PDB file of C-alpha atoms and ligand atoms in Angstrom:
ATOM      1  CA  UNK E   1     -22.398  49.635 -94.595  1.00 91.00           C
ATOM      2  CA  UNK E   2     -20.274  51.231 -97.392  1.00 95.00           C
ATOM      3  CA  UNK E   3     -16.539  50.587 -97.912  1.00 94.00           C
ATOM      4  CA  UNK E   4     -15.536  54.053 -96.763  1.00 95.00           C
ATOM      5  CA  UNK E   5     -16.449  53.230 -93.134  1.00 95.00           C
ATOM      6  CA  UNK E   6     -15.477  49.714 -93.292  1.00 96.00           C
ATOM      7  CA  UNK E   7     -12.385  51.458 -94.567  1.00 96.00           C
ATOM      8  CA  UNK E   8     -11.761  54.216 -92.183  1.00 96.00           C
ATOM      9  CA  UNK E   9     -12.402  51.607 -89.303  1.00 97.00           C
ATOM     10  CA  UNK E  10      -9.566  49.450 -90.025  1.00 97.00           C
ATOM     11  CA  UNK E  11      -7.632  52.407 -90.828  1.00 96.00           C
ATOM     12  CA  UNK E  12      -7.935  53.444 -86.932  1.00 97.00           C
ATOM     13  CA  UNK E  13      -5.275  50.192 -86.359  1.00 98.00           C
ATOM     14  CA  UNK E  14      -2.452  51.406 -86.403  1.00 96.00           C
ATOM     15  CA  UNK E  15       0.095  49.031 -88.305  1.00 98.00           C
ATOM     16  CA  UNK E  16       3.652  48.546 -89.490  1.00 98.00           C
ATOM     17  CA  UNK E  17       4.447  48.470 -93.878  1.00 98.00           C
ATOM     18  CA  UNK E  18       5.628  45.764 -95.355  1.00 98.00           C
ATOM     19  CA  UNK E  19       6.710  44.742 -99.307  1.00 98.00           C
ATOM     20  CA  UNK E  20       5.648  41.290 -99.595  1.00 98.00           C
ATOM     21  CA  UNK E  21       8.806  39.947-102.703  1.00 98.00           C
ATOM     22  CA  UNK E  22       8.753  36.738-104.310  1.00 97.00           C
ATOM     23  CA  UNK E  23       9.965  35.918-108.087  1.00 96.00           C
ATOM     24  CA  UNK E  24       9.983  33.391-110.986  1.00 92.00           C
ATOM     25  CA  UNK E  25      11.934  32.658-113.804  1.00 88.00           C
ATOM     26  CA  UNK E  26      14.308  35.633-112.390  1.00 86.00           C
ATOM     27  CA  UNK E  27      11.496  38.589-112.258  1.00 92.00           C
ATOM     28  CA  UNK E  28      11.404  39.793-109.290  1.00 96.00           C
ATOM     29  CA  UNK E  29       7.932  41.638-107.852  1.00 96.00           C
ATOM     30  CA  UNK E  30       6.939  43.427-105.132  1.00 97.00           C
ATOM     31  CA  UNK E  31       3.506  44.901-103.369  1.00 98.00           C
ATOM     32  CA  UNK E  32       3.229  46.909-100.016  1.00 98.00           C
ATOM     33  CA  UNK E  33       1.124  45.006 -97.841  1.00 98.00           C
ATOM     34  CA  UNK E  34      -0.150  46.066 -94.451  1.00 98.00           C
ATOM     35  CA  UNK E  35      -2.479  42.796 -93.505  1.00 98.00           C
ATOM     36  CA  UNK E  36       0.486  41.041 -91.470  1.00 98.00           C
ATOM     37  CA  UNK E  37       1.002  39.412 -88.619  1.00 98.00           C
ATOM     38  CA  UNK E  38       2.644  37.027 -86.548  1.00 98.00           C
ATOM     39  CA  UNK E  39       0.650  33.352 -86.133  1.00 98.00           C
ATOM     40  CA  UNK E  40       2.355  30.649 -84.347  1.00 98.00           C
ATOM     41  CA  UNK E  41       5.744  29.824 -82.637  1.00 98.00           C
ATOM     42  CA  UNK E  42       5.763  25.838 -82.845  1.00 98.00           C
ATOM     43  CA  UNK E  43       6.138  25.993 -86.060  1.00 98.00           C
ATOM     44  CA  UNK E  44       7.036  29.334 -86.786  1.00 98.00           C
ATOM     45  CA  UNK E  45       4.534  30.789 -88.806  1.00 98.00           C
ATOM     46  CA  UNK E  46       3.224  34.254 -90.093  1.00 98.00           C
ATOM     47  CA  UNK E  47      -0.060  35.597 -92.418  1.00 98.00           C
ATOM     48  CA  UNK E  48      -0.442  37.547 -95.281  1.00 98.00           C
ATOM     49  CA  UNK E  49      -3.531  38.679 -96.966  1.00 98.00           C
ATOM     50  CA  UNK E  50      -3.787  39.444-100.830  1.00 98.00           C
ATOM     51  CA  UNK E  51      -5.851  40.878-102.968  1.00 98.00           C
ATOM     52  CA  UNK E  52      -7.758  38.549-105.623  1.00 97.00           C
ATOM     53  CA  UNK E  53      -6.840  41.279-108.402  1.00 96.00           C
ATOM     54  CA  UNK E  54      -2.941  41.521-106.972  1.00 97.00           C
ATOM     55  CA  UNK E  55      -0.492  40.250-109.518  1.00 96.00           C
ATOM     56  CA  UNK E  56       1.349  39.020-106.439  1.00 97.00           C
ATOM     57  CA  UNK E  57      -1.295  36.564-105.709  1.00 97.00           C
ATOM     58  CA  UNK E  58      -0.673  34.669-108.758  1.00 96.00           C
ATOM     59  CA  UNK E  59       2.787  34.819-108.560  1.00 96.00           C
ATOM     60  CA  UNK E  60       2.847  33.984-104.776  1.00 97.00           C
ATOM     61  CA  UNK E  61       0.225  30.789-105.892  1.00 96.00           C
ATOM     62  CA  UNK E  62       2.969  29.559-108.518  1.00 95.00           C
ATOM     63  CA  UNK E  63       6.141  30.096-106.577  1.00 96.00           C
ATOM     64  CA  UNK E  64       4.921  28.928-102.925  1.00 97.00           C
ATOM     65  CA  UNK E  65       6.947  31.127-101.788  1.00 97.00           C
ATOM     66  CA  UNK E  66       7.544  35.059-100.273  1.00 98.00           C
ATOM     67  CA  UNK E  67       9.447  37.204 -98.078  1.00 98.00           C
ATOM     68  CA  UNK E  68       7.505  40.177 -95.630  1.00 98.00           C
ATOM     69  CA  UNK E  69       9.947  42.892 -95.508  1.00 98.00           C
ATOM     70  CA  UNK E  70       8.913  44.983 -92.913  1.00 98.00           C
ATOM     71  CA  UNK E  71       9.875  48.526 -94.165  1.00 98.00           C
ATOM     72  CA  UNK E  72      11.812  51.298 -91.682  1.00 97.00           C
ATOM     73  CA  UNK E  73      10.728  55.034 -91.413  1.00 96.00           C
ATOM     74  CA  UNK E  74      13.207  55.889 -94.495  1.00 95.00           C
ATOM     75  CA  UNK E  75      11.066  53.927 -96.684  1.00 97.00           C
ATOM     76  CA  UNK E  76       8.105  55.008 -97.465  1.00 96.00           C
ATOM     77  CA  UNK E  77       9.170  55.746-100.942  1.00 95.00           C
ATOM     78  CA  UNK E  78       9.548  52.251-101.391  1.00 97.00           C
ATOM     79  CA  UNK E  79       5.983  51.335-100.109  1.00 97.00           C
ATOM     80  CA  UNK E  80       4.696  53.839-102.095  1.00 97.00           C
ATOM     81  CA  UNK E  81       6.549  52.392-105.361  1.00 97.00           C
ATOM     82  CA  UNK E  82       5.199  48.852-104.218  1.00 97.00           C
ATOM     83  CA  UNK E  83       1.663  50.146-104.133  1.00 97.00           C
ATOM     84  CA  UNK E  84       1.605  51.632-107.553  1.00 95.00           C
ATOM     85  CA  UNK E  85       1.510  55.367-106.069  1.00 94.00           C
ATOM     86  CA  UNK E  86       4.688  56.649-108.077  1.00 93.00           C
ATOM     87  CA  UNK E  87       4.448  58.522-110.959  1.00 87.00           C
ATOM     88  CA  UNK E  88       7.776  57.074-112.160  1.00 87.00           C
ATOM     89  CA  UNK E  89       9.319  53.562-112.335  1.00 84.00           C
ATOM     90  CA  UNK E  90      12.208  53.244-110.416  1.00 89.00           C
ATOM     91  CA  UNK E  91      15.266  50.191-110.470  1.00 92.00           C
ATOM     92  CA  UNK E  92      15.168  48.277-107.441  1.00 95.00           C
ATOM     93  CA  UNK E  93      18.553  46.418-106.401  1.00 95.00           C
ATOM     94  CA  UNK E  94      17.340  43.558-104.333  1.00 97.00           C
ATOM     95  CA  UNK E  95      19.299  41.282-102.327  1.00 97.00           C
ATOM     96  CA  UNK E  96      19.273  37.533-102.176  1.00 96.00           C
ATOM     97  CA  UNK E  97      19.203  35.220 -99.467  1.00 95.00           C
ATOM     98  CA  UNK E  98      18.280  31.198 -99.714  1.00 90.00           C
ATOM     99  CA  UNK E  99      17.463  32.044-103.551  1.00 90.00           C
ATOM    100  CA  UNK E 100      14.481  34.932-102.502  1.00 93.00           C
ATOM    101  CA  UNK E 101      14.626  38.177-103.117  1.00 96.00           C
ATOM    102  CA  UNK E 102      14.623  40.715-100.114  1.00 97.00           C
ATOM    103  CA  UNK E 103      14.510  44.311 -99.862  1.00 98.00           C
ATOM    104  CA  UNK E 104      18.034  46.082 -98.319  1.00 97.00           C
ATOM    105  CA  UNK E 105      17.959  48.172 -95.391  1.00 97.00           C
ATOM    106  CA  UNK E 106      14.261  46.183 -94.464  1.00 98.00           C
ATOM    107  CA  UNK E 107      14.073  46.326 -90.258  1.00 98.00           C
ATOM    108  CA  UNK E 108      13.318  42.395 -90.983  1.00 98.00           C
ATOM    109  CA  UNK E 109      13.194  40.415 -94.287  1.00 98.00           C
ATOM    110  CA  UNK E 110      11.133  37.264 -92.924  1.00 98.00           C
ATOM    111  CA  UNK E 111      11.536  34.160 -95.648  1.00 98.00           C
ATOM    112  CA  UNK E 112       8.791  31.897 -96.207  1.00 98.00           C
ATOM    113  CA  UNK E 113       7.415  28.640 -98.179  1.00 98.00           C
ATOM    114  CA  UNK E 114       3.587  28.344 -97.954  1.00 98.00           C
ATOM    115  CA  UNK E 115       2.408  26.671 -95.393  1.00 98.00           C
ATOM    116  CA  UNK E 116      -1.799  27.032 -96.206  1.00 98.00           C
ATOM    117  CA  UNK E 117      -3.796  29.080 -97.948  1.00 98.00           C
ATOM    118  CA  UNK E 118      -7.090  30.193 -97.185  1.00 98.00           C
ATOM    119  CA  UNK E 119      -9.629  32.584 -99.737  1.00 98.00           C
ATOM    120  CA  UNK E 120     -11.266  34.943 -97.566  1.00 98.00           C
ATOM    121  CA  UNK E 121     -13.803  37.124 -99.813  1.00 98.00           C
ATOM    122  CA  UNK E 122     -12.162  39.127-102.207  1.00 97.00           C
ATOM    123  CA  UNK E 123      -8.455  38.685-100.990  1.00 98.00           C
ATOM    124  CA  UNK E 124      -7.182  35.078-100.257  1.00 98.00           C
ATOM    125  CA  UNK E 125      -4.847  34.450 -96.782  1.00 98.00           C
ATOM    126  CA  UNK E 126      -1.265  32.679 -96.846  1.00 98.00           C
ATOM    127  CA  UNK E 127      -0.076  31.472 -94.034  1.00 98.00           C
ATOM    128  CA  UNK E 128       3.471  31.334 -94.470  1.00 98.00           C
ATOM    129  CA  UNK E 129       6.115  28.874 -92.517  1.00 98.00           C
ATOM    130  CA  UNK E 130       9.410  30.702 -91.600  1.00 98.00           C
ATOM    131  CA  UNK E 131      12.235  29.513 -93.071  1.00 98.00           C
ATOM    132  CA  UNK E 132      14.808  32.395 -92.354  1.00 98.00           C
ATOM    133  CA  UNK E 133      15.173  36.129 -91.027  1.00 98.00           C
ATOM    134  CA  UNK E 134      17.701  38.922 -92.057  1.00 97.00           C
ATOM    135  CA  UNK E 135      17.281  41.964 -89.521  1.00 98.00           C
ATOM    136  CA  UNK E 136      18.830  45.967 -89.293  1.00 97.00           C
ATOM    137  CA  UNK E 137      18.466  48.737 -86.522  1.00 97.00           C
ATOM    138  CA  UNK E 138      15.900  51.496 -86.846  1.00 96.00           C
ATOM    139  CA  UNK E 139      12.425  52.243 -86.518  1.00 96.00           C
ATOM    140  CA  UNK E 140       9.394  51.673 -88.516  1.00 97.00           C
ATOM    141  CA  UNK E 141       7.158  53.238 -90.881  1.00 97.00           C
ATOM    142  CA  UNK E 142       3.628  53.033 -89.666  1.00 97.00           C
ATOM    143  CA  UNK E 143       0.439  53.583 -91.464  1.00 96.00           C
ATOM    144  CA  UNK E 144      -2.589  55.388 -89.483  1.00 95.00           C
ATOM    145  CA  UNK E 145      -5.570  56.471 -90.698  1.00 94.00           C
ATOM    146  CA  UNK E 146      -5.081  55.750 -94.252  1.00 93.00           C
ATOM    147  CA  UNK E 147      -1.338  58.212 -93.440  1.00 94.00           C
ATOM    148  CA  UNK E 148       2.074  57.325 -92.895  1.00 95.00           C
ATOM    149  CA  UNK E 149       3.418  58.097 -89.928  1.00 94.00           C
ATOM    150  CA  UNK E 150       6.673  57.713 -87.957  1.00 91.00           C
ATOM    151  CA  UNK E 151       7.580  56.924 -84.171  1.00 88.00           C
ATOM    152  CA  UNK E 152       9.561  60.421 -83.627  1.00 80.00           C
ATOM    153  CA  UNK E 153       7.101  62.540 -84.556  1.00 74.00           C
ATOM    154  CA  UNK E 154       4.120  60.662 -84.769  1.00 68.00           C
ATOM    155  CA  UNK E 155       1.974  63.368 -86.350  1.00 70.00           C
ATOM    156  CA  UNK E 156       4.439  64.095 -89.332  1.00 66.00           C
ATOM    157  CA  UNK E 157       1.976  62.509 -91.938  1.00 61.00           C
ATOM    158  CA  UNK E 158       2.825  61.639 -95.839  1.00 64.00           C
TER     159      UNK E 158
HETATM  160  P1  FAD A   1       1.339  45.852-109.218  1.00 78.64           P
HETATM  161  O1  FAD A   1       0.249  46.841-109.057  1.00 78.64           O
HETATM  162  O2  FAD A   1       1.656  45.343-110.542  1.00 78.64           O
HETATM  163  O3  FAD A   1       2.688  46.338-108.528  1.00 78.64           O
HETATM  164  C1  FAD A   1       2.684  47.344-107.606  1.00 78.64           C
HETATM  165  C2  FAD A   1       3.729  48.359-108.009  1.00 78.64           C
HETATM  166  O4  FAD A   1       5.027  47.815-107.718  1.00 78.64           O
HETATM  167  C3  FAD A   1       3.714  48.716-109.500  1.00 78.64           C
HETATM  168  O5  FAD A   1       3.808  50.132-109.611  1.00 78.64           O
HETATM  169  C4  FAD A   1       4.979  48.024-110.044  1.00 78.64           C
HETATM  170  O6  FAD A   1       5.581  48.763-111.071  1.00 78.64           O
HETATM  171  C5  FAD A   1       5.889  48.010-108.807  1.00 78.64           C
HETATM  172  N1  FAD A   1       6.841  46.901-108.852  1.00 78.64           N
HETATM  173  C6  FAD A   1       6.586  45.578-108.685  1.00 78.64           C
HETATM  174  N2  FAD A   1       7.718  44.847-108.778  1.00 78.64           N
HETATM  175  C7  FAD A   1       8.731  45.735-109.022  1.00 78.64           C
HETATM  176  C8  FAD A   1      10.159  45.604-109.198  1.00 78.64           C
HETATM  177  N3  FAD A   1      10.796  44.417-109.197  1.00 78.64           N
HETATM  178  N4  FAD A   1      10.886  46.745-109.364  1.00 78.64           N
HETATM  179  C9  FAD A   1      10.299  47.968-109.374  1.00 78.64           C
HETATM  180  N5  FAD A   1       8.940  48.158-109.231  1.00 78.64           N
HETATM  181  C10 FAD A   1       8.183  47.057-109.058  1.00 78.64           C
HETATM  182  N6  FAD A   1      -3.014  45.096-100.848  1.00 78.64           N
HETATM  183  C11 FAD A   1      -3.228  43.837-100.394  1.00 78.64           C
HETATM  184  O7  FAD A   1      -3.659  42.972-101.182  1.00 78.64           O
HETATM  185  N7  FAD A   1      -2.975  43.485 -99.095  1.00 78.64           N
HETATM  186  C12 FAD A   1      -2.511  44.382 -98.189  1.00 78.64           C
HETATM  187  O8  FAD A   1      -2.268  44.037 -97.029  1.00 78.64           O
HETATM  188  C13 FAD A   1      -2.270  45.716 -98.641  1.00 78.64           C
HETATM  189  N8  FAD A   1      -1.808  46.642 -97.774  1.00 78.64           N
HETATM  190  C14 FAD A   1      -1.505  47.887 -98.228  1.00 78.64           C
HETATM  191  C15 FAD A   1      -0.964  48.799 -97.324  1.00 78.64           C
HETATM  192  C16 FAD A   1      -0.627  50.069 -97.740  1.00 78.64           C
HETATM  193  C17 FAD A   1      -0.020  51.057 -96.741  1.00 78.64           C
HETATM  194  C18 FAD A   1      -0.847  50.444 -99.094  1.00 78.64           C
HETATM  195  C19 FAD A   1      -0.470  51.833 -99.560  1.00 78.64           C
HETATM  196  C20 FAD A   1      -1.383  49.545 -99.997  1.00 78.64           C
HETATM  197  C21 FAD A   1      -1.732  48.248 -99.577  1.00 78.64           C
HETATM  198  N9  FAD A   1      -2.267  47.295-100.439  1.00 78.64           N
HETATM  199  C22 FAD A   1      -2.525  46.026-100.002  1.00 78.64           C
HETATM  200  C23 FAD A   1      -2.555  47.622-101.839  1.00 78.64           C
HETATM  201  C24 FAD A   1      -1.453  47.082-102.792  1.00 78.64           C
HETATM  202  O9  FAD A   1      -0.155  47.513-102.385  1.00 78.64           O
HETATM  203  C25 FAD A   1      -1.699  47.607-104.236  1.00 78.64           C
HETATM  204  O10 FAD A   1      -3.024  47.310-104.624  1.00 78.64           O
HETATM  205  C26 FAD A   1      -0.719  47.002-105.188  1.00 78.64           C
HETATM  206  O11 FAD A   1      -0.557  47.869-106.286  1.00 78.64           O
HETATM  207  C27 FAD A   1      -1.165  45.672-105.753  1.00 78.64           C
HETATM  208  O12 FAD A   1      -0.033  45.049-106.279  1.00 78.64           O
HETATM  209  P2  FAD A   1       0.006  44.037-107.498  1.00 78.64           P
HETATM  210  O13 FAD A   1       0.538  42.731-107.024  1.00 78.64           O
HETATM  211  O14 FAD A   1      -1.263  44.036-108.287  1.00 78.64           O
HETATM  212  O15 FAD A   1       1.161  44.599-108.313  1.00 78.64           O
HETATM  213  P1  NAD A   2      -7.457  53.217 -96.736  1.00 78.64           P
HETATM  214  O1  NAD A   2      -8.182  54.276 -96.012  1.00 78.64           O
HETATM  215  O2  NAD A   2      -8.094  52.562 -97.891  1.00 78.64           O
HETATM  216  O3  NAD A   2      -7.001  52.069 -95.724  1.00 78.64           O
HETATM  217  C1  NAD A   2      -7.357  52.029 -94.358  1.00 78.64           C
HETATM  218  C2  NAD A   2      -7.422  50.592 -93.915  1.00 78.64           C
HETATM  219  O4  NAD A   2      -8.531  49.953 -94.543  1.00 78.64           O
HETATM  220  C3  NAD A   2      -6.214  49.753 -94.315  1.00 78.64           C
HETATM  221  O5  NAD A   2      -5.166  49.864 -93.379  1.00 78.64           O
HETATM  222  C4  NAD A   2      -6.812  48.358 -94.363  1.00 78.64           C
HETATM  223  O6  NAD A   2      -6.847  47.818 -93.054  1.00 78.64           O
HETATM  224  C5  NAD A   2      -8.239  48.590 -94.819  1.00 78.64           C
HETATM  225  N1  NAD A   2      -8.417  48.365 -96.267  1.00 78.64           N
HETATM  226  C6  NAD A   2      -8.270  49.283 -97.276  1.00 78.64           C
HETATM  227  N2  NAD A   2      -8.532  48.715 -98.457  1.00 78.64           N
HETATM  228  C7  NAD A   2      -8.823  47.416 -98.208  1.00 78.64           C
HETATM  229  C8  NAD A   2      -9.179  46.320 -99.021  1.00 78.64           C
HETATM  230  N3  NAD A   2      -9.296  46.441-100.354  1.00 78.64           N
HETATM  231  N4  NAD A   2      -9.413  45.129 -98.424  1.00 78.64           N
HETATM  232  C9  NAD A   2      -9.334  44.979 -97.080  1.00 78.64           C
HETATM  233  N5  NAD A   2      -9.003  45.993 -96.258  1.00 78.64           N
HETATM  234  C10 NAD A   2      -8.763  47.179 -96.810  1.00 78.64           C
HETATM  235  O7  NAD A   2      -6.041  53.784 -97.115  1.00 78.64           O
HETATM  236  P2  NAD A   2      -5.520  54.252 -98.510  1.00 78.64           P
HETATM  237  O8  NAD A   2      -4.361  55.119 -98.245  1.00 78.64           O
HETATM  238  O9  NAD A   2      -6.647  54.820 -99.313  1.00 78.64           O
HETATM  239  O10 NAD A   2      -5.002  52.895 -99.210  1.00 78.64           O
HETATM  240  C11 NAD A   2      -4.330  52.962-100.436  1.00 78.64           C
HETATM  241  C12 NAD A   2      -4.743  51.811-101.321  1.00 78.64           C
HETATM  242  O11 NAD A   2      -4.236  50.591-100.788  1.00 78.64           O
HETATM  243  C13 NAD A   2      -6.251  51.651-101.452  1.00 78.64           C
HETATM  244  O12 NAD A   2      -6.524  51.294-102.798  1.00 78.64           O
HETATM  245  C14 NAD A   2      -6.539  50.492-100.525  1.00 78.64           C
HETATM  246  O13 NAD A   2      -7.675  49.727-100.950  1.00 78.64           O
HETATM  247  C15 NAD A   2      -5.285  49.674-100.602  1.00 78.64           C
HETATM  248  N6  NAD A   2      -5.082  48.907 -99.350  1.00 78.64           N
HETATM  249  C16 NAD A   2      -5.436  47.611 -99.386  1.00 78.64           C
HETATM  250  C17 NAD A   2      -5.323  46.847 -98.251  1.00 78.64           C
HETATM  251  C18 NAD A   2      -5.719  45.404 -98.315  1.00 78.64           C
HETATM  252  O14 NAD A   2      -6.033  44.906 -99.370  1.00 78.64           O
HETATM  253  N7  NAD A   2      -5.706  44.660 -97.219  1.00 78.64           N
HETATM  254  C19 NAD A   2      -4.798  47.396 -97.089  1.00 78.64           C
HETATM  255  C20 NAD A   2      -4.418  48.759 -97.091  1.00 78.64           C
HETATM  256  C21 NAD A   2      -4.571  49.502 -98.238  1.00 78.64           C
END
């Protein structure tokens, strides 16, 4: 099978964005990351997956720590910034919460210290245990079919 139907597949689940933050020796980075979800409630835990190649990865593998930010519908710029699809480098104020870095105006900013972590082909899953949550109001950004998307108007695409 080639990667463009593996590819467009997947792409027919219909998901949330997130920026996955974490930072060292006060750098701060981000990626938009789609591969989320919720794992357990007793403990609380959540999953990630990232890229071998993803500068996160190593950073994530050093700090044992991140933060899912899971992006509303007047972000997209920002997923698109954290996914190395701007032309331009932008500033990005973040705020701080228990010493990590979240993302303002996230719908959710969910903290975490690494629980496990699992290599899974070419990307390698952390399972993260929840250590806090900042929340706002107001509806998501989704990604379908390889487009963004948003609730309202579901076939306004970007
Ligand atoms: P880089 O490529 O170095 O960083 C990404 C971009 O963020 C760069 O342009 C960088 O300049 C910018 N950036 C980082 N930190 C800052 C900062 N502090 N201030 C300003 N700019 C900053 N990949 C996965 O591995 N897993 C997924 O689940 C996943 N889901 C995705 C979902 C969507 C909708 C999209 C569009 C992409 C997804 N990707 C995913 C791909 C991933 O976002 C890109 O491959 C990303 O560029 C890899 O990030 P990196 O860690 O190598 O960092
Ligand atoms: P796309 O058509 O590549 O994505 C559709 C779906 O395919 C995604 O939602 C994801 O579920 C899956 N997918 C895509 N690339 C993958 C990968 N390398 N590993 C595992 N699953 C993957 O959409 P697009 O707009 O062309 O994506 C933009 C860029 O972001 C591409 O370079 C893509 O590879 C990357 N991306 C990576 C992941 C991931 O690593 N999990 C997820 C989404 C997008």
């Amino acid at each position: 099978m080639d990667d463009r139907t593996f590819r467009n597949a997947m792409g027919k689940f219909a998901t949330g964005v997130t920026v996955i933050t974490t930072s060292q020796n006060g750098e701060v980075r981000g990626m938009t990351a789609n591969a989320f979800m919720s794992v357990s409630l007793d403990p609380k835990l959540v999953l990630i997956s990232v890229g071998e190649k993803a500068k996160m990865n190593e950073m994530i593998k050093e700090t044992g720590k991140f933060t899912v930010n899971i992006l509303s519908e007047d972000q997209k710029e920002m997923s698109m910034l954290f996914a190395g699809q701007l032309k331009e480098d932008r500033k990005v104020d973040f705020d701080w919460i228990d010493g990590h870095p979240i993302l303002p105006n996230s719908l959710a900013s969910i903290l975490c210290d690494v629980y496990d972590a699992h290599i899974a082909g070419d990307h390698t899953l952390y399972i993260g245990k929840v250590t806090n949550i900042h929340m706002n109001d107001g509806d998501p950004l989704l990604f379908f079919e390889g487009k963004y998307r948003n609730i309202a108007n579901p076939s306004n695409v970007g």
